[in-house]
């Protein structure tokens, strides 16, 4: 491709709304153009990158035995009613009506559609197992679209769905997909960690996420992992062992009584006032889960993990209660306590979830719904409330690995893929069944497997860049090489540049010739910004028979003859493809 003919718009500045590296770089290098929040045009350079990622995904999915299909993007309400998700899927589901006033939605994911495809086509055990996938734009009306392609509203996803006769079949396919995912991300030049993750409110299910580990703000997930064993998990699913702590207050309190604790609104104020460690305080937090108040009890030196709490309640939406909502709850129960003094006593009819840290607490301090007062020397039986113990605790750095007991590490991660054991979550309600050898019917046992194609491209930029621009891994770079003649009016420079261009092209290398009538500095800047893995400069040294060869990833520069440079490029690039 000749640069003078390419549709490229590099900018002097980063887009004004860009907060993270990949959004800044892809915007400034002209890979993406925003149309509306979270909705982008993939310009020609971007589309080349996306097609390369798609092809790697296709090859590995096909190799793993999956078959590609393409399902409709616009979906009718009826199927979503069959699965029960029309009511519960929130505002992320973009709903619309057709001209006949029928309810439709834009596909955010395709479990319902694929299950209906399967139930019409997979009738007998003899046809199973099957794994079907597609690569397609999805639409999710994200509450906070941001970070460019990392969290768009319209984005490209590969979604695969497997159908097996039993759990053992699913387990095998799950392993198969995990291996395929590992290869896919490796081939894309990405280092990923496969981590345990939350699987929503469906008990017993298993899911793993593939995380690109990053130290930038773009990592929206906290990943806990152990350096001494293979444990790793998203914070929404991570568990840990706690170091020993003082959880029996017998040395501080020799009776159980209500005392004045004026102005102790925070745990810090209360523990200072009583001169006790915060491990002797039972903290009560008020959340709103699916519009209803829920009390979460936890040892006060620890924090609640909201996804865990939401799952413990079996909800799909959670947030901390506002001051007004807490006041309303207090009034309803006949109290007037302000936050800081809330407790689980006399909270009949309100769901209470206690973290496992509460179980061992003795002679502790707890709010009793009276402002400026606490109960000291309290024990669980004094609370007059019933609750189950569940792990709802947020793991913190330095706590101990649940597998080997060594301190856990934490880092940020970008979720690029997710694999999930669905079981019969969709096949059962949608009556999607196969007939076994005895003529009996059973729902399929399903798995689903997603990869964010556009997010993977952005994650690759987060992992490969410097202050000058992108450093594309060769396998997904829009082009492999840029040839820069320093002076396009110099006959020898242009002759050598053109010869190298032709030789590389005929060897199957994707090469750009920067034949623009621009200063060399401008061309070099654009080359670095766009992120070509290799740059060949044909300048004055060609009079001595040499071109300059630069590797973008390492900044390594060498002088070669044009023939040596061509040979080296072909060898290096073919080794990766
Ligand atoms: P997240 O937790 O980041 O919102 P998710 O877990 O809801 O994502 P999945 O339903 O697991 O997403 O979708 C499969 C894959 O699609 C994700 O692993 C991710 O790579 C990609 N993806 C999901 N939402 C978006 C988005 N808004 N923009 C770009 N890619 C996305
Ligand atoms: Mg996910």
CSV table of N, CA and C in Angstrom, one decimal, residues 38-42 47 50 54 58 68-75 94 105-110 113 133-141 149 152-159 161 451-455:
chain,number,residue,atom,x,y,z
A,38,UNK,N,-19.6,5.5,23.1
A,38,UNK,CA,-19.4,4.1,23.0
A,38,UNK,C,-19.7,3.5,21.6
A,39,UNK,N,-19.8,4.3,20.6
A,39,UNK,CA,-20.1,3.8,19.2
A,39,UNK,C,-19.0,4.4,18.3
A,40,UNK,N,-18.3,3.5,17.7
A,40,UNK,CA,-17.1,3.9,16.9
A,40,UNK,C,-17.1,3.3,15.5
A,41,UNK,N,-16.6,4.1,14.5
A,41,UNK,CA,-16.2,3.6,13.2
A,41,UNK,C,-14.8,3.0,13.3
A,42,UNK,N,-14.7,1.7,12.9
A,42,UNK,CA,-13.4,1.1,12.8
A,42,UNK,C,-12.8,1.5,11.4
A,47,UNK,N,-9.7,-1.8,11.2
A,47,UNK,CA,-10.4,-3.0,10.6
A,47,UNK,C,-9.5,-4.1,10.3
A,50,UNK,N,-8.6,-5.8,13.5
A,50,UNK,CA,-9.8,-6.6,14.0
A,50,UNK,C,-9.9,-7.9,13.2
A,54,UNK,N,-9.8,-11.6,14.5
A,54,UNK,CA,-10.9,-12.5,14.2
A,54,UNK,C,-10.4,-13.8,13.5
A,58,UNK,N,-10.9,-17.5,14.7
A,58,UNK,CA,-11.6,-18.5,13.8
A,58,UNK,C,-10.7,-19.8,13.6
A,68,UNK,N,-18.7,-22.4,12.8
A,68,UNK,CA,-19.1,-21.0,12.8
A,68,UNK,C,-20.5,-20.8,12.1
A,69,UNK,N,-21.3,-20.0,12.7
A,69,UNK,CA,-22.6,-19.6,12.1
A,69,UNK,C,-22.8,-18.1,12.3
A,70,UNK,N,-23.8,-17.5,11.8
A,70,UNK,CA,-24.1,-16.1,12.1
A,70,UNK,C,-25.6,-15.9,12.4
A,71,UNK,N,-25.9,-15.5,13.6
A,71,UNK,CA,-27.3,-15.3,14.0
A,71,UNK,C,-27.7,-13.9,13.9
A,72,UNK,N,-29.0,-13.6,13.9
A,72,UNK,CA,-29.5,-12.3,13.7
A,72,UNK,C,-29.1,-11.4,14.9
A,73,UNK,N,-28.9,-10.1,14.6
A,73,UNK,CA,-28.5,-9.1,15.6
A,73,UNK,C,-29.8,-8.6,16.3
A,74,UNK,N,-30.9,-8.5,15.5
A,74,UNK,CA,-32.1,-8.0,16.1
A,74,UNK,C,-33.0,-9.2,16.5
A,75,UNK,N,-33.4,-9.2,17.8
A,75,UNK,CA,-34.0,-10.4,18.3
A,75,UNK,C,-35.4,-10.1,18.9
A,94,UNK,N,-30.9,-3.1,24.9
A,94,UNK,CA,-31.5,-2.0,24.1
A,94,UNK,C,-32.8,-2.5,23.4
A,105,UNK,N,-35.2,-6.5,20.6
A,105,UNK,CA,-34.0,-6.0,21.2
A,105,UNK,C,-32.8,-6.2,20.3
A,106,UNK,N,-31.7,-5.4,20.6
A,106,UNK,CA,-30.4,-5.5,19.9
A,106,UNK,C,-29.6,-6.5,20.7
A,107,UNK,N,-29.1,-7.5,20.0
A,107,UNK,CA,-28.4,-8.6,20.8
A,107,UNK,C,-27.2,-8.2,21.6
A,108,UNK,N,-27.3,-8.4,23.0
A,108,UNK,CA,-26.1,-8.1,23.8
A,108,UNK,C,-25.3,-9.4,24.0
A,109,UNK,N,-25.9,-10.5,23.7
A,109,UNK,CA,-25.4,-11.9,23.8
A,109,UNK,C,-26.5,-12.8,23.2
A,110,UNK,N,-26.1,-14.0,22.9
A,110,UNK,CA,-27.1,-14.8,22.1
A,110,UNK,C,-27.5,-16.2,22.7
A,113,UNK,N,-31.1,-17.2,21.4
A,113,UNK,CA,-31.2,-17.5,20.0
A,113,UNK,C,-30.5,-18.8,19.7
A,133,UNK,N,-20.3,-21.2,17.1
A,133,UNK,CA,-19.8,-19.9,17.4
A,133,UNK,C,-20.1,-18.9,16.3
A,134,UNK,N,-20.1,-17.6,16.7
A,134,UNK,CA,-20.2,-16.6,15.7
A,134,UNK,C,-19.3,-15.4,16.1
A,135,UNK,N,-19.0,-14.5,15.1
A,135,UNK,CA,-18.3,-13.3,15.4
A,135,UNK,C,-19.1,-12.2,14.9
A,136,UNK,N,-19.5,-11.2,15.7
A,136,UNK,CA,-20.5,-10.3,15.4
A,136,UNK,C,-20.5,-9.1,16.3
A,137,UNK,N,-21.1,-8.0,15.8
A,137,UNK,CA,-21.3,-6.8,16.7
A,137,UNK,C,-22.4,-7.1,17.7
A,138,UNK,N,-22.1,-6.7,18.9
A,138,UNK,CA,-23.1,-6.8,20.0
A,138,UNK,C,-23.5,-5.4,20.4
A,139,UNK,N,-24.6,-5.2,21.0
A,139,UNK,CA,-25.0,-3.9,21.6
A,139,UNK,C,-25.4,-4.0,23.1
A,140,UNK,N,-24.7,-3.3,23.9
A,140,UNK,CA,-25.1,-3.2,25.3
A,140,UNK,C,-25.1,-1.7,25.7
A,141,UNK,N,-26.2,-1.3,26.2
A,141,UNK,CA,-26.4,0.1,26.5
A,141,UNK,C,-25.7,0.4,27.8
A,149,UNK,N,-12.5,1.5,22.9
A,149,UNK,CA,-13.0,0.2,22.5
A,149,UNK,C,-13.0,-0.7,23.7
A,152,UNK,N,-17.2,-0.3,25.0
A,152,UNK,CA,-18.1,0.4,24.1
A,152,UNK,C,-19.5,0.0,24.3
A,153,UNK,N,-20.4,0.6,23.6
A,153,UNK,CA,-21.8,0.1,23.6
A,153,UNK,C,-22.0,-0.9,22.4
A,154,UNK,N,-21.5,-0.5,21.3
A,154,UNK,CA,-21.4,-1.4,20.2
A,154,UNK,C,-20.0,-2.0,20.1
A,155,UNK,N,-19.9,-3.3,20.1
A,155,UNK,CA,-18.5,-3.8,20.1
A,155,UNK,C,-18.6,-5.2,19.5
A,156,UNK,N,-17.4,-5.7,19.1
A,156,UNK,CA,-17.4,-7.0,18.4
A,156,UNK,C,-17.0,-8.1,19.4
A,157,UNK,N,-17.8,-9.2,19.3
A,157,UNK,CA,-17.6,-10.3,20.2
A,157,UNK,C,-17.6,-11.6,19.4
A,158,UNK,N,-16.7,-12.5,19.9
A,158,UNK,CA,-16.9,-13.9,19.4
A,158,UNK,C,-17.6,-14.6,20.5
A,159,UNK,N,-18.8,-15.2,20.2
A,159,UNK,CA,-19.5,-16.0,21.3
A,159,UNK,C,-19.8,-17.4,20.8
A,161,UNK,N,-21.1,-21.4,21.9
A,161,UNK,CA,-22.0,-22.1,22.8
A,161,UNK,C,-21.9,-23.6,22.6
A,451,UNK,N,-15.3,-13.9,23.6
A,451,UNK,CA,-14.0,-13.1,23.5
A,451,UNK,C,-14.4,-11.8,23.0
A,452,UNK,N,-14.0,-10.7,23.6
A,452,UNK,CA,-14.2,-9.4,23.1
A,452,UNK,C,-13.1,-9.1,22.0
A,453,UNK,N,-13.5,-9.1,20.8
A,453,UNK,CA,-12.5,-8.9,19.7
A,453,UNK,C,-12.0,-7.5,19.7
A,454,UNK,N,-12.9,-6.5,19.8
A,454,UNK,CA,-12.5,-5.1,19.8
A,454,UNK,C,-11.8,-4.8,21.1
A,455,UNK,N,-12.2,-5.4,22.2
A,455,UNK,CA,-11.6,-5.1,23.5
A,455,UNK,C,-10.1,-5.7,23.5
